[in-house]
Amino acid sequence: MKSLFILFFVLLLLLAKQMLAQDTLPVCFSSRILQPPEIDGELNDESWKNLATVTRMVQYSPVQGIAPSQKTEVRFAYDDFAIYIAARMYDTSPDSILRELGNRDDYTLNADVVKIGFDPYNTRQDCYIFEVTASGVQRENKNSDPTFDAVWESAVTIDSLGWCAEIRIPYSALRFPSTPEQTWGFQVGRTVERCAEYDQWAVVPRGCANVLAYWGKMKGISNINAPARLSLTPFLSAVYDKSPEWSSANTYTYNKSLSYNYGADLKYGIDDRFTLDVTLLPDFSQVQSDARIKNLGYQEVVYTENRQFFKEGTELFNKNEMFYSRRIGKTPSGFYSVFNDVKEGETLEENPSQVTLLNAAKISGRNNNGLGIGFFNAITNNMYAVIKDSSGNRRRLLTEPLTNYNIIVFDQQLRHNSNIYLINTNVIRTKKGNDANVTGSGGTFFTKNNKFAIDFFGIVSQKYSADDSLENMFQNTMGYRYFLGARKASGRFQYGLSHSIINKSYDSRDLGYNVIGDVMKERIYLALNFFKPNKLFLESYNSLTFNYWTNPSSGKPIYITGALDLYATLHNFTGVSFHGEVHPGITYDYLEPRVPGKYSRNWKLSYYYLSLATNTRSPLGLEFTANYGKFIDEPRHGDGYGMNPMIRYRASNRLLVKFGGQHYNDTYNLGFADIEPDGTVIYGGRHLRTWIINAEVRFMFKNDMSLNLVGRHYWNNGTYLDYYTLLENGEVELNDQYTGKNDFSYNAFNIDLVYSWQFAPGSILSVAYKNAIEKDAPLTTMNFKKNMDDTFASPQQNTISVKFLYYLDYHYAKKWFVG
């Protein structure tokens, strides 16, 4: 521990070292035009003549600093409504230009790309990036928000000289300062995909901490005003659902229903900096199905957020695991306990598996002084289960009370890419539900040259629970966590160390992630990266990490590991990576027993995996990962292994097929199994096997019309070989008297088939079919075909939905009515 603090002190001294600022950055100019060009991909408009042209490009990868293999010319213009870009990408082999079709914002396409980046406030801390592929696919994001979406226009053409892109970005898609003369941070990039080549206008050094610090500048824009920003996206949906309805006798019948829903999303620009987003009566019937798994541990399974409102524009709220949007609209807290309340002769008529979201709103933006302000609010409805008896009488059980979720955040940008923030999350429940409040503050301080940084935060949680002994009184349980780290953030050689504590009563689960408490963590990492090609590879990224975690209450170690990660891109563009880690020390687990005050000793182990991915530009691609792990001090219990092959076949620019599988075989996994009536904790030594099959087919009729099929089957089963009694000292003792049966077989099967047509900018008509099967039962067979037959014979949910969504923009509507 003493040596760790010495290292920390040395790194803090290095942070004091300052270096000179960057050299003069390149400058380009945009010109005002009177007649806007027609956005058709043909660069023959009068507007493009006699404009300043960006032609100087430098290769960023694979070899930084050399001349590009192809010439690029880009021109810029603007008027009172938008900024316009004309890009000519010359190519000596036009027939070889890659141009795979795809859905909007698909960053996996095998296609050439032109990229335009704007930092309108020129703070070098955030930016807008607009991309167009040679196949005409639009992509956009913000440095702080990869889910950013905007409505803008583009068109591409391919000719004997290469390809062209014409772009119109309305000012409503950007935020910029209210000043007569504008100076924007600016970047142009181009990808020649078949060569894995990326060219830049303003050269960014490889391995730097802040790429925006090296962007050039755009000048010449003057006397523009931010337009009124108002858009409404109403929707109408119809859903047919066929799902099982269970009785107390554990039998089921299918319930068929047809429902309609309508609502709207509203975006309103409060001013040129802040935006109000509101969703009213949202519909999530077409959200992609979760990749469900069997969870034998105490850690919560975290699923990806697929709901657009909660993905877009939430970057200000995502601080230190304090906001997990899946809490909103989650499975009701009393969903599973309802089954125990169904008495003989009764039928569970209704038991909604998701809480209904009534509305949600967020306000976010950043003022001219770099202060980001965010406010988020969501309200979910009371949820009830309905139980019907044999006489037709019904009774309701509350499974989740009406809940109000709130977040407010202030994020101040400082010089040299630094920032500091304050955030509060608050959850209020009716009907004597528990309330919660979590407040945190933190930030990052960079040195002037962005080479060194200090990261820090501190959070206090408060949990208010009703005190049944006193009327209108609540118990307040407080907890805290903090983090302090220092790092070298730029260059080939990087390193850092950190210290953090999460106390025993810290709880952020009401609106944040489930963070395990009573932990003190120390971490050191070293990274060495190679950006220049050599005889072995084109580039390589490598790191060595050490973790030492203890339980503050007992002082015992709970996690000790050293890990080595290696990655290289070979000259044939195959990616190869290796991960190896070892858990060498004696450590203890205070949560696996599921009983407060008890703990168990972890077995020492080592784990490795090796993976490769062939050239993604080839029509046929392969990804393969193999892993292996074994116990160090318990060799008699065998080892575990797994493999994960995936084949990708690009049949044409329209058709893409992916098929893959995963298999994991853990021959001896020791963990919690049961608790006896007398409180004895039973552990089990189990043989775990997992099979996962994934399939995806995408057919593009054109860039704005697609048919996507995603299928997944997950099978996890476990056979208990031994049972043990957990002793008071954390060791386990073989138990031959335990008679419980815990062998299990869990299946999850999903099909999502979606037809989508973007018939106008921001407007979509979609039809979706979903099939879902989930079965958790005792293990009866190890035969894969028999298991599949049993799964398909199980009750399943089938859903067909149609959704019509139309984007209405204030400026377009004004043109319709005014002319």
PDB file of N, CA and C in Angstrom, residues 691-740:
ATOM      1  N   TRP A 691     -25.061 -22.753 -24.774  1.00  0.00           N
ATOM      2  CA  TRP A 691     -25.054 -22.668 -26.241  1.00  0.00           C
ATOM      3  C   TRP A 691     -25.844 -21.427 -26.647  1.00  0.00           C
ATOM      4  N   ILE A 692     -25.289 -20.649 -27.543  1.00  0.00           N
ATOM      5  CA  ILE A 692     -25.966 -19.469 -28.071  1.00  0.00           C
ATOM      6  C   ILE A 692     -25.854 -19.496 -29.594  1.00  0.00           C
ATOM      7  N   ILE A 693     -26.969 -19.331 -30.265  1.00  0.00           N
ATOM      8  CA  ILE A 693     -26.986 -19.239 -31.726  1.00  0.00           C
ATOM      9  C   ILE A 693     -27.572 -17.876 -32.107  1.00  0.00           C
ATOM     10  N   ASN A 694     -26.832 -17.126 -32.918  1.00  0.00           N
ATOM     11  CA  ASN A 694     -27.284 -15.822 -33.388  1.00  0.00           C
ATOM     12  C   ASN A 694     -27.345 -15.822 -34.913  1.00  0.00           C
ATOM     13  N   ALA A 695     -28.387 -15.225 -35.450  1.00  0.00           N
ATOM     14  CA  ALA A 695     -28.509 -15.103 -36.905  1.00  0.00           C
ATOM     15  C   ALA A 695     -29.088 -13.728 -37.226  1.00  0.00           C
ATOM     16  N   GLU A 696     -28.566 -13.133 -38.289  1.00  0.00           N
ATOM     17  CA  GLU A 696     -29.053 -11.828 -38.722  1.00  0.00           C
ATOM     18  C   GLU A 696     -29.015 -11.767 -40.245  1.00  0.00           C
ATOM     19  N   VAL A 697     -30.108 -11.316 -40.823  1.00  0.00           N
ATOM     20  CA  VAL A 697     -30.202 -11.116 -42.272  1.00  0.00           C
ATOM     21  C   VAL A 697     -30.731  -9.707 -42.507  1.00  0.00           C
ATOM     22  N   ARG A 698     -30.030  -8.955 -43.338  1.00  0.00           N
ATOM     23  CA  ARG A 698     -30.472  -7.602 -43.671  1.00  0.00           C
ATOM     24  C   ARG A 698     -30.525  -7.433 -45.177  1.00  0.00           C
ATOM     25  N   PHE A 699     -31.680  -7.021 -45.661  1.00  0.00           N
ATOM     26  CA  PHE A 699     -31.810  -6.740 -47.091  1.00  0.00           C
ATOM     27  C   PHE A 699     -32.238  -5.293 -47.260  1.00  0.00           C
ATOM     28  N   MET A 700     -31.455  -4.553 -48.039  1.00  0.00           N
ATOM     29  CA  MET A 700     -31.749  -3.153 -48.304  1.00  0.00           C
ATOM     30  C   MET A 700     -32.403  -3.023 -49.684  1.00  0.00           C
ATOM     31  N   PHE A 701     -33.675  -2.642 -49.714  1.00  0.00           N
ATOM     32  CA  PHE A 701     -34.308  -2.327 -50.986  1.00  0.00           C
ATOM     33  C   PHE A 701     -33.667  -1.065 -51.565  1.00  0.00           C
ATOM     34  N   LYS A 702     -33.452  -0.101 -50.666  1.00  0.00           N
ATOM     35  CA  LYS A 702     -32.692   1.116 -50.932  1.00  0.00           C
ATOM     36  C   LYS A 702     -32.320   1.678 -49.568  1.00  0.00           C
ATOM     37  N   ASN A 703     -31.576   2.791 -49.541  1.00  0.00           N
ATOM     38  CA  ASN A 703     -31.060   3.276 -48.262  1.00  0.00           C
ATOM     39  C   ASN A 703     -32.134   3.609 -47.244  1.00  0.00           C
ATOM     40  N   ASP A 704     -33.329   3.943 -47.706  1.00  0.00           N
ATOM     41  CA  ASP A 704     -34.376   4.317 -46.766  1.00  0.00           C
ATOM     42  C   ASP A 704     -35.453   3.242 -46.632  1.00  0.00           C
ATOM     43  N   MET A 705     -35.173   2.035 -47.125  1.00  0.00           N
ATOM     44  CA  MET A 705     -36.139   0.939 -47.019  1.00  0.00           C
ATOM     45  C   MET A 705     -35.383  -0.370 -46.796  1.00  0.00           C
ATOM     46  N   SER A 706     -35.721  -1.064 -45.701  1.00  0.00           N
ATOM     47  CA  SER A 706     -34.960  -2.267 -45.365  1.00  0.00           C
ATOM     48  C   SER A 706     -35.862  -3.313 -44.724  1.00  0.00           C
ATOM     49  N   LEU A 707     -35.380  -4.547 -44.762  1.00  0.00           N
ATOM     50  CA  LEU A 707     -36.007  -5.678 -44.082  1.00  0.00           C
ATOM     51  C   LEU A 707     -34.923  -6.343 -43.252  1.00  0.00           C
ATOM     52  N   ASN A 708     -35.120  -6.393 -41.919  1.00  0.00           N
ATOM     53  CA  ASN A 708     -34.118  -6.945 -41.005  1.00  0.00           C
ATOM     54  C   ASN A 708     -34.704  -8.102 -40.209  1.00  0.00           C
ATOM     55  N   LEU A 709     -33.962  -9.188 -40.170  1.00  0.00           N
ATOM     56  CA  LEU A 709     -34.333 -10.351 -39.372  1.00  0.00           C
ATOM     57  C   LEU A 709     -33.215 -10.636 -38.378  1.00  0.00           C
ATOM     58  N   VAL A 710     -33.562 -10.692 -37.093  1.00  0.00           N
ATOM     59  CA  VAL A 710     -32.613 -11.025 -36.047  1.00  0.00           C
ATOM     60  C   VAL A 710     -33.193 -12.174 -35.239  1.00  0.00           C
ATOM     61  N   GLY A 711     -32.433 -13.251 -35.117  1.00  0.00           N
ATOM     62  CA  GLY A 711     -32.868 -14.407 -34.342  1.00  0.00           C
ATOM     63  C   GLY A 711     -31.811 -14.809 -33.334  1.00  0.00           C
ATOM     64  N   ARG A 712     -32.247 -15.292 -32.170  1.00  0.00           N
ATOM     65  CA  ARG A 712     -31.303 -15.695 -31.119  1.00  0.00           C
ATOM     66  C   ARG A 712     -31.909 -16.826 -30.300  1.00  0.00           C
ATOM     67  N   HIS A 713     -31.085 -17.849 -30.059  1.00  0.00           N
ATOM     68  CA  HIS A 713     -31.475 -18.912 -29.131  1.00  0.00           C
ATOM     69  C   HIS A 713     -30.371 -19.079 -28.097  1.00  0.00           C
ATOM     70  N   TYR A 714     -30.765 -19.008 -26.831  1.00  0.00           N
ATOM     71  CA  TYR A 714     -29.832 -19.128 -25.710  1.00  0.00           C
ATOM     72  C   TYR A 714     -30.261 -20.315 -24.859  1.00  0.00           C
ATOM     73  N   TRP A 715     -29.333 -21.256 -24.625  1.00  0.00           N
ATOM     74  CA  TRP A 715     -29.615 -22.410 -23.776  1.00  0.00           C
ATOM     75  C   TRP A 715     -28.494 -22.552 -22.759  1.00  0.00           C
ATOM     76  N   ASN A 716     -28.866 -22.459 -21.505  1.00  0.00           N
ATOM     77  CA  ASN A 716     -27.912 -22.638 -20.415  1.00  0.00           C
ATOM     78  C   ASN A 716     -28.449 -23.711 -19.475  1.00  0.00           C
ATOM     79  N   ASN A 717     -27.646 -24.726 -19.222  1.00  0.00           N
ATOM     80  CA  ASN A 717     -28.085 -25.761 -18.282  1.00  0.00           C
ATOM     81  C   ASN A 717     -26.977 -26.082 -17.296  1.00  0.00           C
ATOM     82  N   GLY A 718     -27.383 -26.595 -16.149  1.00  0.00           N
ATOM     83  CA  GLY A 718     -26.428 -26.899 -15.093  1.00  0.00           C
ATOM     84  C   GLY A 718     -26.732 -28.209 -14.402  1.00  0.00           C
ATOM     85  N   THR A 719     -25.692 -29.013 -14.190  1.00  0.00           N
ATOM     86  CA  THR A 719     -25.799 -30.279 -13.465  1.00  0.00           C
ATOM     87  C   THR A 719     -24.963 -30.173 -12.195  1.00  0.00           C
ATOM     88  N   TYR A 720     -25.585 -30.376 -11.039  1.00  0.00           N
ATOM     89  CA  TYR A 720     -24.874 -30.279  -9.767  1.00  0.00           C
ATOM     90  C   TYR A 720     -24.177 -31.600  -9.462  1.00  0.00           C
ATOM     91  N   LEU A 721     -22.853 -31.538  -9.334  1.00  0.00           N
ATOM     92  CA  LEU A 721     -22.044 -32.728  -9.093  1.00  0.00           C
ATOM     93  C   LEU A 721     -21.806 -32.975  -7.616  1.00  0.00           C
ATOM     94  N   ASP A 722     -21.629 -31.895  -6.849  1.00  0.00           N
ATOM     95  CA  ASP A 722     -21.381 -31.990  -5.406  1.00  0.00           C
ATOM     96  C   ASP A 722     -22.136 -30.878  -4.707  1.00  0.00           C
ATOM     97  N   TYR A 723     -22.419 -31.106  -3.414  1.00  0.00           N
ATOM     98  CA  TYR A 723     -22.967 -30.056  -2.567  1.00  0.00           C
ATOM     99  C   TYR A 723     -22.066 -29.883  -1.351  1.00  0.00           C
ATOM    100  N   TYR A 724     -21.996 -28.642  -0.869  1.00  0.00           N
ATOM    101  CA  TYR A 724     -21.115 -28.305   0.244  1.00  0.00           C
ATOM    102  C   TYR A 724     -21.872 -27.465   1.268  1.00  0.00           C
ATOM    103  N   THR A 725     -21.418 -27.548   2.493  1.00  0.00           N
ATOM    104  CA  THR A 725     -21.883 -26.660   3.554  1.00  0.00           C
ATOM    105  C   THR A 725     -20.879 -25.531   3.715  1.00  0.00           C
ATOM    106  N   LEU A 726     -21.372 -24.300   3.724  1.00  0.00           N
ATOM    107  CA  LEU A 726     -20.489 -23.149   3.931  1.00  0.00           C
ATOM    108  C   LEU A 726     -20.213 -23.001   5.417  1.00  0.00           C
ATOM    109  N   LEU A 727     -18.932 -23.007   5.769  1.00  0.00           N
ATOM    110  CA  LEU A 727     -18.515 -22.910   7.162  1.00  0.00           C
ATOM    111  C   LEU A 727     -18.332 -21.451   7.570  1.00  0.00           C
ATOM    112  N   GLU A 728     -18.212 -21.219   8.871  1.00  0.00           N
ATOM    113  CA  GLU A 728     -18.085 -19.861   9.388  1.00  0.00           C
ATOM    114  C   GLU A 728     -16.791 -19.193   8.959  1.00  0.00           C
ATOM    115  N   ASN A 729     -15.745 -19.960   8.664  1.00  0.00           N
ATOM    116  CA  ASN A 729     -14.458 -19.380   8.255  1.00  0.00           C
ATOM    117  C   ASN A 729     -14.352 -19.152   6.745  1.00  0.00           C
ATOM    118  N   GLY A 730     -15.468 -19.348   6.019  1.00  0.00           N
ATOM    119  CA  GLY A 730     -15.478 -19.103   4.586  1.00  0.00           C
ATOM    120  C   GLY A 730     -15.111 -20.312   3.745  1.00  0.00           C
ATOM    121  N   GLU A 731     -14.678 -21.407   4.376  1.00  0.00           N
ATOM    122  CA  GLU A 731     -14.370 -22.627   3.642  1.00  0.00           C
ATOM    123  C   GLU A 731     -15.653 -23.434   3.424  1.00  0.00           C
ATOM    124  N   VAL A 732     -15.574 -24.432   2.546  1.00  0.00           N
ATOM    125  CA  VAL A 732     -16.721 -25.300   2.304  1.00  0.00           C
ATOM    126  C   VAL A 732     -16.366 -26.735   2.674  1.00  0.00           C
ATOM    127  N   GLU A 733     -17.393 -27.459   3.138  1.00  0.00           N
ATOM    128  CA  GLU A 733     -17.221 -28.847   3.556  1.00  0.00           C
ATOM    129  C   GLU A 733     -18.223 -29.705   2.797  1.00  0.00           C
ATOM    130  N   LEU A 734     -17.754 -30.816   2.247  1.00  0.00           N
ATOM    131  CA  LEU A 734     -18.618 -31.683   1.453  1.00  0.00           C
ATOM    132  C   LEU A 734     -19.838 -32.107   2.261  1.00  0.00           C
ATOM    133  N   ASN A 735     -21.028 -32.011   1.649  1.00  0.00           N
ATOM    134  CA  ASN A 735     -22.284 -32.331   2.317  1.00  0.00           C
ATOM    135  C   ASN A 735     -22.971 -33.445   1.541  1.00  0.00           C
ATOM    136  N   ASP A 736     -22.998 -34.648   2.113  1.00  0.00           N
ATOM    137  CA  ASP A 736     -23.633 -35.797   1.465  1.00  0.00           C
ATOM    138  C   ASP A 736     -25.093 -35.952   1.871  1.00  0.00           C
ATOM    139  N   GLN A 737     -25.568 -35.099   2.809  1.00  0.00           N
ATOM    140  CA  GLN A 737     -26.920 -35.264   3.335  1.00  0.00           C
ATOM    141  C   GLN A 737     -27.941 -34.381   2.615  1.00  0.00           C
ATOM    142  N   TYR A 738     -27.463 -33.393   1.893  1.00  0.00           N
ATOM    143  CA  TYR A 738     -28.387 -32.475   1.233  1.00  0.00           C
ATOM    144  C   TYR A 738     -29.142 -33.207   0.127  1.00  0.00           C
ATOM    145  N   THR A 739     -30.474 -33.035   0.083  1.00  0.00           N
ATOM    146  CA  THR A 739     -31.310 -33.786  -0.857  1.00  0.00           C
ATOM    147  C   THR A 739     -31.980 -32.905  -1.908  1.00  0.00           C
ATOM    148  N   GLY A 740     -31.679 -31.625  -1.885  1.00  0.00           N
ATOM    149  CA  GLY A 740     -32.299 -30.736  -2.855  1.00  0.00           C
ATOM    150  C   GLY A 740     -31.876 -31.049  -4.284  1.00  0.00           C
TER     151      GLY A 740
END
